[in-house]
Amino acid sequence: MIGITIGGPKGKAATLDQPLEHLMACHRRIEERLDTLERAGRFLWERREEALEAIRNAFAFLDRNGVMHTEDEEQSVFPRLQGKLGAEQAALVQDLESDHQLAEATYAELKTIVEQVTAAPERNEELRSEYTSVVADLCGLYRRHIAREDTELIEIGSTVLTAAELAEIAVEMKRRRGLVNSDSL
Ligand SMILES: [Fe+2]
Ligand SMILES: [Fe+2]
């Protein structure tokens, strides 16, 4: 695993100097949270508090790091690919953007179910299958999405983006995380 979780802000800033590698490192961390959501679903009724805490921790990660990751792609990477892609590659980027929207809607649905689980334990039986089904949708969608990005998107980015563009992306990613002062740009 790439050492993105190691070190404080300084270490983080260093790994952000390789933005494409950083995106892939984030994918590994997102996959870990997807695994947690699936695993927690199996224990949500037998070890309810423990499972809910694991789910909330995964949500906290996705709400912060997951959102910034999507912004990295949609605001920093995808716009710099525009105008440089063939039809097939442009279609890939469109697919990835659609995946983001669908994943966001599915994730919102999952959060609503977890709120209901928390608020109404008496509805456990009914909510059990809803949770399992929506988590399966989210994990399936996002794992396929990540697999396409790790292979096709990274390949395109490595080929098409110049060193200067990668450096700009790195600065934007750091700024998004509060690791660089916007005045110094
Ligand atoms: Fe993505
Ligand atoms: Fe991604």
PDB file of C-alpha atoms and ligand atoms in Angstrom:
ATOM      1  CA  MET A   1       0.000   0.000   0.000  1.00  0.00           C
ATOM      2  CA  ILE A   2       1.212   3.476  -0.800  1.00  0.00           C
ATOM      3  CA  GLY A   3       2.132   5.348   2.374  1.00  0.00           C
ATOM      4  CA  ILE A   4      -0.529   8.021   2.105  1.00  0.00           C
ATOM      5  CA  THR A   5      -1.701   7.536   5.669  1.00  0.00           C
ATOM      6  CA  ILE A   6       1.794   7.871   7.080  1.00  0.00           C
ATOM      7  CA  GLY A   7       2.924  11.117   8.611  1.00  0.00           C
ATOM      8  CA  GLY A   8       1.259  14.421   9.245  1.00  0.00           C
ATOM      9  CA  PRO A   9       0.457  17.237   6.846  1.00  0.00           C
ATOM     10  CA  LYS A  10       4.042  17.365   5.577  1.00  0.00           C
ATOM     11  CA  GLY A  11       3.985  13.692   4.562  1.00  0.00           C
ATOM     12  CA  LYS A  12       0.611  14.129   2.937  1.00  0.00           C
ATOM     13  CA  ALA A  13       1.801  17.110   0.940  1.00  0.00           C
ATOM     14  CA  ALA A  14       4.722  15.060  -0.368  1.00  0.00           C
ATOM     15  CA  THR A  15       2.534  12.233  -1.648  1.00  0.00           C
ATOM     16  CA  LEU A  16       0.267  14.802  -3.276  1.00  0.00           C
ATOM     17  CA  ASP A  17       3.198  15.786  -5.498  1.00  0.00           C
ATOM     18  CA  GLN A  18       2.354  12.665  -7.517  1.00  0.00           C
ATOM     19  CA  PRO A  19      -1.355  13.338  -8.070  1.00  0.00           C
ATOM     20  CA  LEU A  20      -2.161  10.234 -10.118  1.00  0.00           C
ATOM     21  CA  GLU A  21      -0.482   7.979  -7.567  1.00  0.00           C
ATOM     22  CA  HIS A  22      -2.360   9.851  -4.871  1.00  0.00           C
ATOM     23  CA  LEU A  23      -5.679   9.153  -6.580  1.00  0.00           C
ATOM     24  CA  MET A  24      -4.895   5.441  -6.634  1.00  0.00           C
ATOM     25  CA  ALA A  25      -3.830   5.488  -2.970  1.00  0.00           C
ATOM     26  CA  CYS A  26      -7.186   7.112  -2.138  1.00  0.00           C
ATOM     27  CA  HIS A  27      -8.931   4.308  -4.016  1.00  0.00           C
ATOM     28  CA  ARG A  28      -7.369   1.762  -1.661  1.00  0.00           C
ATOM     29  CA  ARG A  29      -8.613   3.734   1.336  1.00  0.00           C
ATOM     30  CA  ILE A  30     -12.113   4.067  -0.134  1.00  0.00           C
ATOM     31  CA  GLU A  31     -12.171   0.311  -0.814  1.00  0.00           C
ATOM     32  CA  GLU A  32     -11.334  -0.292   2.847  1.00  0.00           C
ATOM     33  CA  ARG A  33     -14.417   1.725   3.837  1.00  0.00           C
ATOM     34  CA  LEU A  34     -16.603  -0.175   1.386  1.00  0.00           C
ATOM     35  CA  ASP A  35     -15.358  -3.419   2.955  1.00  0.00           C
ATOM     36  CA  THR A  36     -16.224  -1.982   6.391  1.00  0.00           C
ATOM     37  CA  LEU A  37     -19.767  -1.097   5.295  1.00  0.00           C
ATOM     38  CA  GLU A  38     -20.305  -4.642   4.001  1.00  0.00           C
ATOM     39  CA  ARG A  39     -18.805  -6.261   7.091  1.00  0.00           C
ATOM     40  CA  ALA A  40     -20.745  -3.998   9.469  1.00  0.00           C
ATOM     41  CA  GLY A  41     -23.952  -5.047   7.733  1.00  0.00           C
ATOM     42  CA  ARG A  42     -23.373  -8.633   8.799  1.00  0.00           C
ATOM     43  CA  PHE A  43     -23.099  -7.568  12.462  1.00  0.00           C
ATOM     44  CA  LEU A  44     -25.569  -4.701  12.501  1.00  0.00           C
ATOM     45  CA  TRP A  45     -28.179  -6.642  14.387  1.00  0.00           C
ATOM     46  CA  GLU A  46     -26.085  -8.846  16.626  1.00  0.00           C
ATOM     47  CA  ARG A  47     -23.460  -6.243  17.619  1.00  0.00           C
ATOM     48  CA  ARG A  48     -25.459  -3.155  16.867  1.00  0.00           C
ATOM     49  CA  GLU A  49     -23.487  -0.370  18.635  1.00  0.00           C
ATOM     50  CA  GLU A  50     -20.130  -1.638  17.423  1.00  0.00           C
ATOM     51  CA  ALA A  51     -21.404  -1.948  13.864  1.00  0.00           C
ATOM     52  CA  LEU A  52     -23.025   1.486  13.906  1.00  0.00           C
ATOM     53  CA  GLU A  53     -19.778   3.035  15.138  1.00  0.00           C
ATOM     54  CA  ALA A  54     -17.839   1.368  12.315  1.00  0.00           C
ATOM     55  CA  ILE A  55     -20.420   2.605   9.799  1.00  0.00           C
ATOM     56  CA  ARG A  56     -20.271   6.164  11.167  1.00  0.00           C
ATOM     57  CA  ASN A  57     -16.466   6.147  10.965  1.00  0.00           C
ATOM     58  CA  ALA A  58     -16.647   4.965   7.353  1.00  0.00           C
ATOM     59  CA  PHE A  59     -19.196   7.703   6.581  1.00  0.00           C
ATOM     60  CA  ALA A  60     -16.956  10.333   8.215  1.00  0.00           C
ATOM     61  CA  PHE A  61     -14.086   9.282   5.945  1.00  0.00           C
ATOM     62  CA  LEU A  62     -16.243   9.232   2.831  1.00  0.00           C
ATOM     63  CA  ASP A  63     -17.855  12.595   3.667  1.00  0.00           C
ATOM     64  CA  ARG A  64     -14.473  14.268   3.925  1.00  0.00           C
ATOM     65  CA  ASN A  65     -11.808  12.373   1.995  1.00  0.00           C
ATOM     66  CA  GLY A  66     -14.213  10.738  -0.432  1.00  0.00           C
ATOM     67  CA  VAL A  67     -15.743  14.088  -1.352  1.00  0.00           C
ATOM     68  CA  MET A  68     -12.318  15.698  -1.841  1.00  0.00           C
ATOM     69  CA  HIS A  69     -11.272  12.739  -3.982  1.00  0.00           C
ATOM     70  CA  THR A  70     -14.251  13.232  -6.292  1.00  0.00           C
ATOM     71  CA  GLU A  71     -13.476  16.962  -6.439  1.00  0.00           C
ATOM     72  CA  ASP A  72      -9.864  16.152  -7.341  1.00  0.00           C
ATOM     73  CA  GLU A  73     -11.133  14.205 -10.317  1.00  0.00           C
ATOM     74  CA  GLU A  74     -14.016  16.414 -11.396  1.00  0.00           C
ATOM     75  CA  GLN A  75     -12.422  19.805 -10.799  1.00  0.00           C
ATOM     76  CA  SER A  76      -8.717  19.175 -11.340  1.00  0.00           C
ATOM     77  CA  VAL A  77      -8.208  16.116 -13.555  1.00  0.00           C
ATOM     78  CA  PHE A  78     -11.204  15.750 -15.898  1.00  0.00           C
ATOM     79  CA  PRO A  79     -11.216  19.388 -17.103  1.00  0.00           C
ATOM     80  CA  ARG A  80      -7.539  19.112 -18.091  1.00  0.00           C
ATOM     81  CA  LEU A  81      -8.274  16.050 -20.234  1.00  0.00           C
ATOM     82  CA  GLN A  82     -10.961  17.807 -22.237  1.00  0.00           C
ATOM     83  CA  GLY A  83     -10.110  18.505 -25.848  1.00  0.00           C
ATOM     84  CA  LYS A  84      -7.238  16.012 -25.756  1.00  0.00           C
ATOM     85  CA  LEU A  85      -9.210  12.760 -25.893  1.00  0.00           C
ATOM     86  CA  GLY A  86     -10.471  10.501 -28.628  1.00  0.00           C
ATOM     87  CA  ALA A  87     -14.169   9.537 -28.704  1.00  0.00           C
ATOM     88  CA  GLU A  88     -13.663   6.366 -26.671  1.00  0.00           C
ATOM     89  CA  GLN A  89     -11.605   8.108 -24.001  1.00  0.00           C
ATOM     90  CA  ALA A  90     -14.078  11.004 -23.793  1.00  0.00           C
ATOM     91  CA  ALA A  91     -16.890   8.476 -23.314  1.00  0.00           C
ATOM     92  CA  LEU A  92     -14.945   6.925 -20.450  1.00  0.00           C
ATOM     93  CA  VAL A  93     -14.714  10.276 -18.643  1.00  0.00           C
ATOM     94  CA  GLN A  94     -18.451  10.793 -19.155  1.00  0.00           C
ATOM     95  CA  ASP A  95     -19.131   7.330 -17.719  1.00  0.00           C
ATOM     96  CA  LEU A  96     -16.965   8.135 -14.701  1.00  0.00           C
ATOM     97  CA  GLU A  97     -18.860  11.369 -14.089  1.00  0.00           C
ATOM     98  CA  SER A  98     -22.187   9.528 -14.314  1.00  0.00           C
ATOM     99  CA  ASP A  99     -20.847   6.933 -11.858  1.00  0.00           C
ATOM    100  CA  HIS A 100     -20.071   9.744  -9.400  1.00  0.00           C
ATOM    101  CA  GLN A 101     -23.657  10.997  -9.563  1.00  0.00           C
ATOM    102  CA  LEU A 102     -25.139   7.546  -9.186  1.00  0.00           C
ATOM    103  CA  ALA A 103     -22.765   6.667  -6.334  1.00  0.00           C
ATOM    104  CA  GLU A 104     -23.679   9.913  -4.575  1.00  0.00           C
ATOM    105  CA  ALA A 105     -27.404   9.136  -4.823  1.00  0.00           C
ATOM    106  CA  THR A 106     -26.884   5.550  -3.625  1.00  0.00           C
ATOM    107  CA  TYR A 107     -24.691   6.757  -0.760  1.00  0.00           C
ATOM    108  CA  ALA A 108     -27.377   9.270   0.303  1.00  0.00           C
ATOM    109  CA  GLU A 109     -29.915   6.432   0.268  1.00  0.00           C
ATOM    110  CA  LEU A 110     -27.637   4.339   2.481  1.00  0.00           C
ATOM    111  CA  LYS A 111     -27.225   7.177   4.974  1.00  0.00           C
ATOM    112  CA  THR A 112     -30.997   7.532   5.229  1.00  0.00           C
ATOM    113  CA  ILE A 113     -31.331   3.812   5.973  1.00  0.00           C
ATOM    114  CA  VAL A 114     -28.669   4.015   8.689  1.00  0.00           C
ATOM    115  CA  GLU A 115     -30.490   6.986  10.255  1.00  0.00           C
ATOM    116  CA  GLN A 116     -33.635   4.843  10.338  1.00  0.00           C
ATOM    117  CA  VAL A 117     -31.743   1.908  11.853  1.00  0.00           C
ATOM    118  CA  THR A 118     -30.471   4.249  14.563  1.00  0.00           C
ATOM    119  CA  ALA A 119     -33.843   5.861  15.240  1.00  0.00           C
ATOM    120  CA  ALA A 120     -36.156   2.858  15.011  1.00  0.00           C
ATOM    121  CA  PRO A 121     -34.602  -0.399  16.273  1.00  0.00           C
ATOM    122  CA  GLU A 122     -38.050  -2.028  16.088  1.00  0.00           C
ATOM    123  CA  ARG A 123     -37.854  -1.839  12.279  1.00  0.00           C
ATOM    124  CA  ASN A 124     -34.629  -3.866  12.223  1.00  0.00           C
ATOM    125  CA  GLU A 125     -36.004  -6.799  10.291  1.00  0.00           C
ATOM    126  CA  GLU A 126     -37.354  -4.643   7.481  1.00  0.00           C
ATOM    127  CA  LEU A 127     -34.255  -2.417   7.350  1.00  0.00           C
ATOM    128  CA  ARG A 128     -31.848  -5.356   7.307  1.00  0.00           C
ATOM    129  CA  SER A 129     -32.574  -6.261   3.709  1.00  0.00           C
ATOM    130  CA  GLU A 130     -32.651  -2.605   2.624  1.00  0.00           C
ATOM    131  CA  TYR A 131     -29.207  -1.980   4.131  1.00  0.00           C
ATOM    132  CA  THR A 132     -27.742  -5.132   2.580  1.00  0.00           C
ATOM    133  CA  SER A 133     -29.192  -4.360  -0.830  1.00  0.00           C
ATOM    134  CA  VAL A 134     -28.102  -0.698  -0.962  1.00  0.00           C
ATOM    135  CA  VAL A 135     -24.598  -1.502   0.340  1.00  0.00           C
ATOM    136  CA  ALA A 136     -24.292  -4.170  -2.355  1.00  0.00           C
ATOM    137  CA  ASP A 137     -25.323  -1.620  -5.000  1.00  0.00           C
ATOM    138  CA  LEU A 138     -22.878   0.998  -3.708  1.00  0.00           C
ATOM    139  CA  CYS A 139     -19.959  -1.431  -3.386  1.00  0.00           C
ATOM    140  CA  GLY A 140     -20.583  -3.004  -6.786  1.00  0.00           C
ATOM    141  CA  LEU A 141     -20.832   0.346  -8.513  1.00  0.00           C
ATOM    142  CA  TYR A 142     -17.879   1.940  -6.793  1.00  0.00           C
ATOM    143  CA  ARG A 143     -15.531  -1.035  -7.053  1.00  0.00           C
ATOM    144  CA  ARG A 144     -16.161  -1.221 -10.808  1.00  0.00           C
ATOM    145  CA  HIS A 145     -15.664   2.546 -11.006  1.00  0.00           C
ATOM    146  CA  ILE A 146     -12.350   2.385  -9.142  1.00  0.00           C
ATOM    147  CA  ALA A 147     -11.142  -0.490 -11.316  1.00  0.00           C
ATOM    148  CA  ARG A 148     -11.764   1.573 -14.472  1.00  0.00           C
ATOM    149  CA  GLU A 149     -10.050   4.613 -12.996  1.00  0.00           C
ATOM    150  CA  ASP A 150      -7.027   2.622 -11.781  1.00  0.00           C
ATOM    151  CA  THR A 151      -6.482   1.215 -15.235  1.00  0.00           C
ATOM    152  CA  GLU A 152      -8.023   3.359 -17.979  1.00  0.00           C
ATOM    153  CA  LEU A 153      -8.118   6.838 -16.373  1.00  0.00           C
ATOM    154  CA  ILE A 154      -4.614   6.628 -14.899  1.00  0.00           C
ATOM    155  CA  GLU A 155      -3.276   5.395 -18.239  1.00  0.00           C
ATOM    156  CA  ILE A 156      -4.907   8.327 -20.045  1.00  0.00           C
ATOM    157  CA  GLY A 157      -3.748  10.821 -17.415  1.00  0.00           C
ATOM    158  CA  SER A 158      -0.165   9.541 -17.567  1.00  0.00           C
ATOM    159  CA  THR A 159      -0.158   9.895 -21.335  1.00  0.00           C
ATOM    160  CA  VAL A 160      -2.044  13.135 -21.850  1.00  0.00           C
ATOM    161  CA  LEU A 161      -1.190  15.368 -18.879  1.00  0.00           C
ATOM    162  CA  THR A 162       2.010  17.392 -19.022  1.00  0.00           C
ATOM    163  CA  ALA A 163       4.382  17.763 -16.082  1.00  0.00           C
ATOM    164  CA  ALA A 164       3.173  21.360 -15.674  1.00  0.00           C
ATOM    165  CA  GLU A 165      -0.469  20.231 -15.562  1.00  0.00           C
ATOM    166  CA  LEU A 166       0.340  17.522 -13.015  1.00  0.00           C
ATOM    167  CA  ALA A 167       2.079  20.167 -10.901  1.00  0.00           C
ATOM    168  CA  GLU A 168      -1.034  22.400 -11.111  1.00  0.00           C
ATOM    169  CA  ILE A 169      -3.236  19.466 -10.102  1.00  0.00           C
ATOM    170  CA  ALA A 170      -0.942  18.773  -7.133  1.00  0.00           C
ATOM    171  CA  VAL A 171      -1.270  22.384  -5.964  1.00  0.00           C
ATOM    172  CA  GLU A 172      -5.069  22.265  -6.280  1.00  0.00           C
ATOM    173  CA  MET A 173      -5.231  18.983  -4.364  1.00  0.00           C
ATOM    174  CA  LYS A 174      -3.084  20.420  -1.565  1.00  0.00           C
ATOM    175  CA  ARG A 175      -5.167  23.592  -1.459  1.00  0.00           C
ATOM    176  CA  ARG A 176      -8.340  21.488  -1.213  1.00  0.00           C
ATOM    177  CA  ARG A 177      -6.844  19.867   1.900  1.00  0.00           C
ATOM    178  CA  GLY A 178      -5.640  23.131   3.426  1.00  0.00           C
ATOM    179  CA  LEU A 179      -2.004  22.139   2.867  1.00  0.00           C
ATOM    180  CA  VAL A 180      -1.063  25.179   0.836  1.00  0.00           C
ATOM    181  CA  ASN A 181      -1.896  28.808   1.368  1.00  0.00           C
ATOM    182  CA  SER A 182      -4.031  30.097  -1.519  1.00  0.00           C
ATOM    183  CA  ASP A 183      -2.211  33.453  -1.230  1.00  0.00           C
ATOM    184  CA  SER A 184       1.014  31.770  -2.268  1.00  0.00           C
ATOM    185  CA  LEU A 185      -0.427  30.569  -5.578  1.00  0.00           C
TER     186      LEU A 185
HETATM  187 FE    FE B   1     -14.058   8.678  -9.581  1.00  0.00          FE
HETATM  188 FE    FE B   2     -11.413   7.888  -8.078  1.00  0.00          FE
END
